[in-house]
Amino acid sequence: MGAKESQGRLCSGLTGPCTARLPIQDPQYQLCPECMLAWLAGSVCPGLEFQRWGSSLCSVPPNTSVPGPCDPEDLLDGVIFGAKYLGSTQLASERNPPTSVRMAQAQEAVDRIKAPEGESQPMTEVDLFVSTQRIKVLTADTQEAMMDHSLQTISYIADIGSLVVLMARRKLPRRSEAAEEKRLYKMICHVFHSPDAQVIAQAIGQAFGVAYQRFLEANSIDPSELSPRQYSRALQDQEQHNTELTHFSRQENCKDVCIRKQKGEILGIAVVESGWGSILPTVVIANLMHGGPAERSGELSIGDRLMSVNGTSLVGLPLGTCQSIIRELKHQTEVTLNIVHCPPVTTAVIRRPDSKYQLGFCVENGVICSLMRGGIAERGGIRVGHRIIEINGQSVVATPHDKIIQILTEAVSEVHIKTMPASTYRLLTGQEQPLFL
């Protein structure tokens, strides 16, 4: 495909040879982006034939530094590179195609987008934002996000001369149960021009390494003491807790509710945010005004998610915007809400094989205030802004902060944590007065 053969060594893979070229030439860095994704996801290296090499497992980035063109600390906040955006195209692909196919896909993206020799090439000045969490394409003048991809969705990076090809994976809707393991993915391929194409590719590869290092730190894992195989097994045991996704996909939980009321009468609901980490970020009904239209309908309950109001989606909107949309319903006599019935309390299940694995979240006065990306807590369903109600069946509503920390510190094996949005908890316990809309 015309790519530089000198851009790096071959990736050693997790359980056998991967054959992908490394964007980083440092001898200590031995994982391609695909393999680093596998580490972060707790799966085996994509595209391998599962040959057991014993001691030939790939090395991990050293705990002291992750080699690359950027300061690792800068990548935590994000580094910006100037570039020219040529365009994007979509390709259908298997989840784990061989390296030759990936290279051909990158070349196909360039062939589709790049103007033929002798013709003018449309280009837009952009800033490429690279961090350990996201890759963003920003307009150079206004800094508005044109594209925004989670780092975990980036499946391939190629620098071809002065061009950078960035490929992000999106899953297509499943067609049938039998086709589950053969499902296709949409590969969103972005093409950029920059004299620093190789440096950009190296920086993205370095971001994967720093993200992996942060993951180890969050779980108190010393790479020199924990073998890659042990680490991979621990993450595989921590299955992602997707009860919320299952709940949302069931038709019986989703419905349209028609509420009739007097003109000038408020709907009579108080709403709060669902909390960071929710599958579908939207507002949650936290209280119902006694005798109000919402309560009179008998169709709504505390904990229900509001997906849309009169056809206007609330998913992903800030709380204040959602409140304004609901407030404007005051002058209508009939309102249609699309809701998902949900219990007010959610349950996170964290599989923690040993106390040396940190849970990866911080608690302040019983409220989850921060969460480490990729940690076992996030995979288990923990959400920022939620109040812990129970731990392994034991109520901690009236438990002092230090005791809650002790319980969490000592909890191992399968840890069941029940939570609800802290704002809902304060409303239900009378600590705050509801703002009815």
Short mmCIF file of C-alpha atoms in Angstrom, two decimals:
data_model
loop_
_atom_site.label_atom_id
_atom_site.label_comp_id
_atom_site.label_asym_id
_atom_site.label_seq_id
_atom_site.Cartn_x
_atom_site.Cartn_y
_atom_site.Cartn_z
CA MET A 1 0.00 0.00 0.00
CA GLY A 2 3.02 2.24 -0.16
CA ALA A 3 3.36 2.52 3.60
CA LYS A 4 6.81 2.91 5.06
CA GLU A 5 8.26 -0.49 5.84
CA SER A 6 10.73 1.20 8.18
CA GLN A 7 8.10 2.63 10.53
CA GLY A 8 8.58 -0.10 13.16
CA ARG A 9 9.06 -3.72 14.15
CA LEU A 10 6.37 -6.41 14.07
CA CYS A 11 4.00 -6.61 17.02
CA SER A 12 4.71 -9.67 19.16
CA GLY A 13 1.03 -10.11 20.01
CA LEU A 14 -0.49 -11.48 23.19
CA THR A 15 -0.37 -15.21 22.47
CA GLY A 16 1.49 -15.39 19.18
CA PRO A 17 2.75 -13.36 16.22
CA CYS A 18 0.48 -10.53 15.09
CA THR A 19 2.43 -9.24 12.04
CA ALA A 20 1.15 -5.67 12.49
CA ARG A 21 3.73 -2.93 12.12
CA LEU A 22 4.37 -0.91 15.26
CA PRO A 23 3.99 2.87 14.96
CA ILE A 24 6.68 3.20 17.66
CA GLN A 25 10.25 2.10 17.07
CA ASP A 26 11.38 1.95 20.71
CA PRO A 27 12.51 -1.62 21.51
CA GLN A 28 10.61 -1.59 24.82
CA TYR A 29 7.23 -0.99 23.16
CA GLN A 30 5.97 -4.25 21.65
CA LEU A 31 2.20 -3.85 21.15
CA CYS A 32 0.40 -2.60 18.07
CA PRO A 33 -2.84 -0.59 18.63
CA GLU A 34 -4.99 -3.67 17.94
CA CYS A 35 -3.16 -5.67 20.60
CA MET A 36 -3.26 -2.78 23.06
CA LEU A 37 -7.02 -2.64 22.53
CA ALA A 38 -7.14 -6.33 23.34
CA TRP A 39 -5.29 -5.69 26.59
CA LEU A 40 -7.67 -2.89 27.54
CA ALA A 41 -10.71 -5.01 26.69
CA GLY A 42 -9.36 -8.14 28.35
CA SER A 43 -9.51 -10.21 25.19
CA VAL A 44 -6.92 -12.04 23.10
CA CYS A 45 -4.99 -10.35 20.34
CA PRO A 46 -7.12 -9.81 17.19
CA GLY A 47 -6.23 -11.79 14.12
CA LEU A 48 -4.18 -14.46 15.89
CA GLU A 49 -4.26 -18.18 15.31
CA PHE A 50 -3.92 -18.77 19.09
CA GLN A 51 -0.47 -20.35 19.00
CA ARG A 52 0.84 -20.84 22.55
CA TRP A 53 4.36 -19.46 22.72
CA GLY A 54 4.77 -19.77 26.50
CA SER A 55 7.37 -17.17 27.41
CA SER A 56 6.99 -15.42 24.05
CA LEU A 57 4.04 -13.35 25.28
CA CYS A 58 4.31 -9.69 24.43
CA SER A 59 6.04 -7.30 26.76
CA VAL A 60 4.11 -4.52 28.44
CA PRO A 61 5.14 -0.88 28.59
CA PRO A 62 7.48 -0.31 31.54
CA ASN A 63 5.97 1.27 34.61
CA THR A 64 8.32 4.24 34.42
CA SER A 65 7.53 5.59 30.96
CA VAL A 66 5.74 4.89 27.71
CA PRO A 67 7.99 5.75 24.75
CA GLY A 68 6.75 8.05 22.03
CA PRO A 69 6.92 11.63 20.75
CA CYS A 70 4.76 13.11 23.56
CA ASP A 71 5.10 13.59 27.28
CA PRO A 72 2.84 10.84 28.74
CA GLU A 73 1.38 13.37 31.21
CA ASP A 74 0.33 15.60 28.30
CA LEU A 75 -1.58 12.72 26.71
CA LEU A 76 -3.77 12.44 29.81
CA ASP A 77 -5.17 15.91 29.06
CA GLY A 78 -4.73 15.72 25.30
CA VAL A 79 -2.25 16.85 22.65
CA ILE A 80 -3.22 18.77 19.51
CA PHE A 81 -1.63 18.34 16.07
CA GLY A 82 -2.33 20.58 13.10
CA ALA A 83 -3.46 18.72 9.98
CA LYS A 84 -5.58 18.99 6.85
CA TYR A 85 -8.71 16.86 6.67
CA LEU A 86 -9.24 15.26 3.26
CA GLY A 87 -12.42 13.32 3.99
CA SER A 88 -13.98 10.16 5.41
CA THR A 89 -15.47 6.97 4.03
CA GLN A 90 -17.08 3.83 5.43
CA LEU A 91 -16.03 0.24 4.84
CA ALA A 92 -17.68 -2.98 6.03
CA SER A 93 -15.22 -5.30 7.73
CA GLU A 94 -14.97 -8.37 9.89
CA ARG A 95 -14.03 -7.69 13.48
CA ASN A 96 -10.55 -9.21 13.29
CA PRO A 97 -9.33 -9.12 9.69
CA PRO A 98 -5.72 -10.12 8.96
CA THR A 99 -3.14 -7.37 8.72
CA SER A 100 -3.03 -7.56 4.93
CA VAL A 101 -6.76 -6.79 4.83
CA ARG A 102 -6.35 -3.85 7.22
CA MET A 103 -3.60 -2.44 5.03
CA ALA A 104 -5.73 -2.89 1.92
CA GLN A 105 -8.65 -1.14 3.66
CA ALA A 106 -6.45 1.82 4.56
CA GLN A 107 -5.25 2.06 0.96
CA GLU A 108 -8.84 1.78 -0.33
CA ALA A 109 -9.85 4.68 1.92
CA VAL A 110 -7.03 6.79 0.48
CA ASP A 111 -7.97 5.83 -3.10
CA ARG A 112 -11.60 6.81 -2.49
CA ILE A 113 -10.81 10.17 -0.90
CA LYS A 114 -7.58 11.45 -2.42
CA ALA A 115 -8.00 13.36 -5.66
CA PRO A 116 -6.28 11.89 -8.75
CA GLU A 117 -2.84 13.18 -9.63
CA GLY A 118 -3.06 16.60 -11.28
CA GLU A 119 -6.44 17.52 -9.76
CA SER A 120 -6.93 19.91 -6.85
CA GLN A 121 -7.51 18.23 -3.49
CA PRO A 122 -10.26 19.70 -1.26
CA MET A 123 -8.84 20.04 2.26
CA THR A 124 -9.98 21.59 5.53
CA GLU A 125 -7.64 22.92 8.21
CA VAL A 126 -8.27 20.97 11.42
CA ASP A 127 -6.72 20.20 14.77
CA LEU A 128 -6.31 16.53 15.66
CA PHE A 129 -6.83 16.05 19.42
CA VAL A 130 -5.15 12.91 20.82
CA SER A 131 -5.61 11.74 24.42
CA THR A 132 -5.75 8.53 26.44
CA GLN A 133 -9.54 8.60 26.25
CA ARG A 134 -10.56 10.09 22.92
CA ILE A 135 -9.47 11.08 19.42
CA LYS A 136 -11.22 14.23 18.20
CA VAL A 137 -11.15 16.18 14.96
CA LEU A 138 -11.69 19.89 15.72
CA THR A 139 -12.24 22.81 13.37
CA ALA A 140 -9.09 24.92 13.41
CA ASP A 141 -10.91 28.23 13.89
CA THR A 142 -13.82 27.50 16.28
CA GLN A 143 -12.49 24.28 17.89
CA GLU A 144 -15.87 22.61 17.39
CA ALA A 145 -15.77 18.81 17.27
CA MET A 146 -16.29 17.46 13.75
CA MET A 147 -15.62 13.85 14.81
CA ASP A 148 -15.22 12.29 18.24
CA HIS A 149 -14.09 8.69 18.80
CA SER A 150 -13.38 6.83 22.03
CA LEU A 151 -9.81 5.54 21.97
CA GLN A 152 -11.09 1.97 22.39
CA THR A 153 -12.88 2.19 19.02
CA ILE A 154 -9.70 2.99 17.06
CA SER A 155 -8.74 -0.24 15.33
CA TYR A 156 -5.96 0.75 12.92
CA ILE A 157 -3.57 3.62 12.26
CA ALA A 158 -1.42 3.98 9.15
CA ASP A 159 0.94 6.71 7.97
CA ILE A 160 1.38 6.58 4.20
CA GLY A 161 3.90 9.22 3.22
CA SER A 162 2.37 12.51 4.38
CA LEU A 163 -1.08 10.94 4.89
CA VAL A 164 -2.55 9.57 8.11
CA VAL A 165 -5.39 7.03 7.94
CA LEU A 166 -7.39 6.66 11.14
CA MET A 167 -9.87 3.77 11.25
CA ALA A 168 -12.57 3.55 13.93
CA ARG A 169 -14.90 0.59 14.38
CA ARG A 170 -18.67 0.75 14.77
CA LYS A 171 -20.83 -2.33 15.21
CA LEU A 172 -23.65 -2.93 12.74
CA PRO A 173 -27.08 -4.01 14.04
CA ARG A 174 -27.21 -7.74 14.65
CA ARG A 175 -29.15 -9.59 11.97
CA SER A 176 -29.74 -12.94 13.67
CA GLU A 177 -28.56 -15.00 16.62
CA ALA A 178 -26.76 -17.41 14.29
CA ALA A 179 -24.78 -14.55 12.76
CA GLU A 180 -23.65 -13.17 16.15
CA GLU A 181 -20.03 -14.25 15.73
CA LYS A 182 -19.91 -13.29 12.05
CA ARG A 183 -21.35 -9.81 12.43
CA LEU A 184 -19.78 -7.05 10.38
CA TYR A 185 -18.45 -3.73 11.57
CA LYS A 186 -18.54 -0.35 9.92
CA MET A 187 -15.02 0.97 9.61
CA ILE A 188 -15.11 4.76 9.62
CA CYS A 189 -11.93 5.77 7.80
CA HIS A 190 -10.63 9.34 8.14
CA VAL A 191 -7.77 10.59 5.95
CA PHE A 192 -5.54 13.54 6.92
CA HIS A 193 -2.53 15.27 5.37
CA SER A 194 0.34 16.43 7.55
CA PRO A 195 4.11 16.71 7.24
CA ASP A 196 4.13 15.14 10.72
CA ALA A 197 2.08 12.10 9.68
CA GLN A 198 4.46 9.60 11.27
CA VAL A 199 4.63 11.58 14.53
CA ILE A 200 0.82 11.68 14.72
CA ALA A 201 0.62 7.92 14.20
CA GLN A 202 3.26 7.40 16.88
CA ALA A 203 1.40 9.69 19.31
CA ILE A 204 -1.83 7.72 18.90
CA GLY A 205 0.06 4.49 19.49
CA GLN A 206 1.64 6.05 22.58
CA ALA A 207 -1.82 7.05 23.86
CA PHE A 208 -2.79 3.37 23.91
CA GLY A 209 0.32 2.59 25.95
CA VAL A 210 -0.35 5.34 28.49
CA ALA A 211 -4.00 4.26 28.79
CA TYR A 212 -2.86 0.71 29.48
CA GLN A 213 -0.35 1.90 32.09
CA ARG A 214 -3.07 3.92 33.83
CA PHE A 215 -5.25 0.82 33.85
CA LEU A 216 -2.54 -1.13 35.63
CA GLU A 217 -2.06 1.66 38.16
CA ALA A 218 -5.81 1.89 38.82
CA ASN A 219 -5.90 -1.78 39.69
CA SER A 220 -2.56 -1.79 41.60
CA ILE A 221 -1.07 -4.25 39.10
CA ASP A 222 2.71 -4.36 38.84
CA PRO A 223 3.58 -5.66 35.34
CA SER A 224 6.77 -7.20 36.73
CA GLU A 225 4.76 -9.25 39.26
CA LEU A 226 1.69 -10.10 37.18
CA SER A 227 2.17 -12.01 33.93
CA PRO A 228 0.20 -10.93 30.85
CA ARG A 229 -1.68 -14.23 30.93
CA GLN A 230 -2.77 -13.66 34.56
CA TYR A 231 -3.83 -10.12 33.77
CA SER A 232 -5.82 -11.18 30.72
CA ARG A 233 -7.54 -13.92 32.73
CA ALA A 234 -8.51 -11.49 35.51
CA LEU A 235 -10.16 -9.14 33.04
CA GLN A 236 -11.92 -11.94 31.20
CA ASP A 237 -13.44 -13.01 34.53
CA GLN A 238 -14.77 -9.47 34.94
CA GLU A 239 -17.58 -9.69 32.42
CA GLN A 240 -19.09 -6.34 31.57
CA HIS A 241 -22.30 -5.91 33.53
CA ASN A 242 -24.86 -4.99 30.88
CA THR A 243 -28.15 -5.59 32.67
CA GLU A 244 -29.10 -2.02 31.78
CA LEU A 245 -28.56 -2.69 28.08
CA THR A 246 -30.66 -5.85 28.29
CA HIS A 247 -33.37 -3.95 30.16
CA PHE A 248 -33.47 -1.17 27.55
CA SER A 249 -33.69 -3.66 24.69
CA ARG A 250 -36.83 -5.36 26.01
CA GLN A 251 -39.93 -4.01 24.32
CA GLU A 252 -42.12 -4.49 27.39
CA ASN A 253 -40.03 -1.92 29.29
CA CYS A 254 -40.43 0.79 26.64
CA LYS A 255 -43.69 2.62 26.07
CA ASP A 256 -45.37 5.89 25.09
CA VAL A 257 -47.36 7.56 27.84
CA CYS A 258 -50.02 10.13 26.97
CA ILE A 259 -50.76 12.58 29.79
CA ARG A 260 -53.74 14.94 29.65
CA LYS A 261 -53.76 18.08 31.73
CA GLN A 262 -55.19 21.57 31.97
CA LYS A 263 -53.62 24.40 29.98
CA GLY A 264 -51.18 26.23 32.26
CA GLU A 265 -50.82 23.21 34.54
CA ILE A 266 -47.31 21.82 35.03
CA LEU A 267 -46.61 18.16 34.32
CA GLY A 268 -45.68 17.55 37.95
CA ILE A 269 -42.36 15.68 37.69
CA ALA A 270 -38.87 16.32 39.07
CA VAL A 271 -35.96 14.98 37.01
CA VAL A 272 -32.26 14.34 37.64
CA GLU A 273 -29.33 13.10 35.54
CA SER A 274 -28.93 9.35 35.05
CA GLY A 275 -25.25 9.54 36.02
CA TRP A 276 -22.01 9.19 34.05
CA GLY A 277 -21.56 5.60 32.97
CA SER A 278 -25.19 5.03 31.99
CA ILE A 279 -25.72 3.19 28.69
CA LEU A 280 -28.21 5.86 27.54
CA PRO A 281 -27.54 9.20 29.25
CA THR A 282 -30.86 10.96 29.80
CA VAL A 283 -32.98 12.26 32.68
CA VAL A 284 -34.58 10.12 35.37
CA ILE A 285 -37.89 10.81 37.12
CA ALA A 286 -36.85 11.49 40.72
CA ASN A 287 -40.21 12.56 42.19
CA LEU A 288 -43.89 12.95 41.28
CA MET A 289 -46.00 15.86 42.53
CA HIS A 290 -48.90 14.58 44.62
CA GLY A 291 -52.11 15.04 42.66
CA GLY A 292 -50.28 16.31 39.57
CA PRO A 293 -51.03 15.16 35.99
CA ALA A 294 -48.07 12.74 35.94
CA GLU A 295 -49.13 11.04 39.16
CA ARG A 296 -52.82 11.00 38.14
CA SER A 297 -51.95 9.13 34.94
CA GLY A 298 -50.71 6.16 36.96
CA GLU A 299 -48.22 5.41 34.16
CA LEU A 300 -45.03 6.88 35.62
CA SER A 301 -42.80 5.77 38.49
CA ILE A 302 -39.70 7.09 40.22
CA GLY A 303 -36.66 5.76 38.33
CA ASP A 304 -38.27 5.81 34.87
CA ARG A 305 -36.05 7.20 32.09
CA LEU A 306 -37.45 9.94 29.85
CA MET A 307 -36.27 9.26 26.30
CA SER A 308 -38.32 11.88 24.44
CA VAL A 309 -41.07 14.46 24.94
CA ASN A 310 -43.57 15.00 22.11
CA GLY A 311 -41.04 13.47 19.71
CA THR A 312 -38.08 15.58 20.94
CA SER A 313 -35.25 13.32 22.12
CA LEU A 314 -33.72 14.06 25.52
CA VAL A 315 -30.89 11.53 25.18
CA GLY A 316 -27.49 13.14 25.66
CA LEU A 317 -28.87 16.59 26.51
CA PRO A 318 -27.73 18.50 29.62
CA LEU A 319 -30.08 18.46 32.61
CA GLY A 320 -30.88 22.17 32.26
CA THR A 321 -31.86 21.75 28.60
CA CYS A 322 -34.14 18.81 29.45
CA GLN A 323 -35.77 20.82 32.23
CA SER A 324 -36.41 23.72 29.84
CA ILE A 325 -38.04 21.40 27.29
CA ILE A 326 -40.31 19.91 29.97
CA ARG A 327 -41.11 23.35 31.40
CA GLU A 328 -42.36 24.51 27.99
CA LEU A 329 -45.09 21.82 28.12
CA LYS A 330 -47.01 23.93 30.64
CA HIS A 331 -49.23 25.50 27.98
CA GLN A 332 -50.17 22.21 26.31
CA THR A 333 -53.17 20.06 27.20
CA GLU A 334 -51.75 16.74 25.99
CA VAL A 335 -48.18 15.48 26.33
CA THR A 336 -46.65 12.26 24.97
CA LEU A 337 -43.64 10.89 26.84
CA ASN A 338 -41.51 8.02 25.58
CA ILE A 339 -40.18 6.26 28.67
CA VAL A 340 -38.27 3.19 29.75
CA HIS A 341 -39.55 1.72 33.01
CA CYS A 342 -36.55 1.32 35.35
CA PRO A 343 -36.26 0.59 39.06
CA PRO A 344 -34.96 3.53 41.12
CA VAL A 345 -32.07 1.38 42.39
CA THR A 346 -29.43 -0.15 40.07
CA THR A 347 -27.11 -3.04 40.89
CA ALA A 348 -23.44 -3.20 39.92
CA VAL A 349 -21.66 -6.56 40.03
CA ILE A 350 -17.86 -6.38 40.39
CA ARG A 351 -15.73 -9.50 40.18
CA ARG A 352 -12.61 -8.86 42.24
CA PRO A 353 -10.30 -11.90 42.48
CA ASP A 354 -8.08 -10.37 45.15
CA SER A 355 -7.91 -7.24 47.31
CA LYS A 356 -4.74 -6.18 45.43
CA TYR A 357 -7.02 -5.19 42.51
CA GLN A 358 -8.27 -1.72 43.36
CA LEU A 359 -11.94 -1.16 42.62
CA GLY A 360 -11.10 1.95 40.60
CA PHE A 361 -13.56 4.49 41.99
CA CYS A 362 -13.64 7.12 44.75
CA VAL A 363 -16.38 7.55 47.36
CA GLU A 364 -17.13 10.68 49.38
CA ASN A 365 -19.83 10.46 52.05
CA GLY A 366 -21.37 7.47 50.34
CA VAL A 367 -21.46 9.11 46.88
CA ILE A 368 -19.34 7.87 43.96
CA CYS A 369 -17.41 10.97 42.90
CA SER A 370 -14.92 9.63 40.34
CA LEU A 371 -14.37 6.51 38.25
CA MET A 372 -11.27 5.16 36.52
CA ARG A 373 -11.82 4.44 32.84
CA GLY A 374 -11.43 0.75 32.03
CA GLY A 375 -11.28 -0.37 35.66
CA ILE A 376 -13.21 -3.33 37.04
CA ALA A 377 -15.74 -0.97 38.65
CA GLU A 378 -16.68 0.67 35.35
CA ARG A 379 -16.98 -2.74 33.71
CA GLY A 380 -19.20 -3.83 36.60
CA GLY A 381 -21.70 -0.97 36.18
CA ILE A 382 -20.61 1.63 38.76
CA ARG A 383 -21.70 5.21 37.90
CA VAL A 384 -20.46 8.61 38.99
CA GLY A 385 -22.97 10.67 40.98
CA HIS A 386 -24.74 7.66 42.49
CA ARG A 387 -25.32 7.10 46.21
CA ILE A 388 -24.35 3.65 47.53
CA ILE A 389 -27.37 2.01 49.18
CA GLU A 390 -26.18 -1.55 49.80
CA ILE A 391 -22.96 -3.58 49.61
CA ASN A 392 -23.44 -7.35 49.40
CA GLY A 393 -26.91 -7.10 50.93
CA GLN A 394 -25.78 -4.90 53.82
CA SER A 395 -27.42 -1.45 54.00
CA VAL A 396 -24.91 1.40 54.22
CA VAL A 397 -27.42 4.26 54.18
CA ALA A 398 -26.56 5.24 57.76
CA THR A 399 -22.99 3.90 57.70
CA PRO A 400 -20.11 6.34 58.36
CA HIS A 401 -17.74 7.11 55.49
CA ASP A 402 -14.76 5.29 57.03
CA LYS A 403 -16.80 2.13 57.53
CA ILE A 404 -18.00 2.19 53.90
CA ILE A 405 -14.38 2.47 52.75
CA GLN A 406 -13.43 -0.46 54.98
CA ILE A 407 -16.24 -2.63 53.61
CA LEU A 408 -15.26 -1.84 50.02
CA THR A 409 -11.55 -2.35 50.70
CA GLU A 410 -12.11 -5.81 52.17
CA ALA A 411 -14.73 -6.98 49.65
CA VAL A 412 -13.46 -9.67 47.26
CA SER A 413 -14.87 -12.31 44.92
CA GLU A 414 -18.25 -11.10 43.58
CA VAL A 415 -19.21 -7.69 45.01
CA HIS A 416 -22.84 -6.58 44.60
CA ILE A 417 -23.35 -2.83 45.04
CA LYS A 418 -26.81 -1.20 44.88
CA THR A 419 -26.89 2.51 44.03
CA MET A 420 -29.27 5.28 42.97
CA PRO A 421 -28.65 8.83 41.71
CA ALA A 422 -27.57 10.89 44.72
CA SER A 423 -30.00 13.67 43.82
CA THR A 424 -32.89 11.16 43.78
CA TYR A 425 -31.78 9.88 47.18
CA ARG A 426 -31.75 13.41 48.64
CA LEU A 427 -35.24 14.10 47.30
CA LEU A 428 -36.68 10.84 48.60
CA THR A 429 -35.17 11.38 52.06
CA GLY A 430 -36.33 15.01 52.32
CA GLN A 431 -32.83 16.50 52.25
CA GLU A 432 -33.80 18.62 49.23
CA GLN A 433 -37.07 20.03 47.97
CA PRO A 434 -38.08 18.86 44.48
CA LEU A 435 -38.26 21.28 41.56
CA PHE A 436 -41.46 20.18 39.86
CA LEU A 437 -41.81 20.93 36.15
#
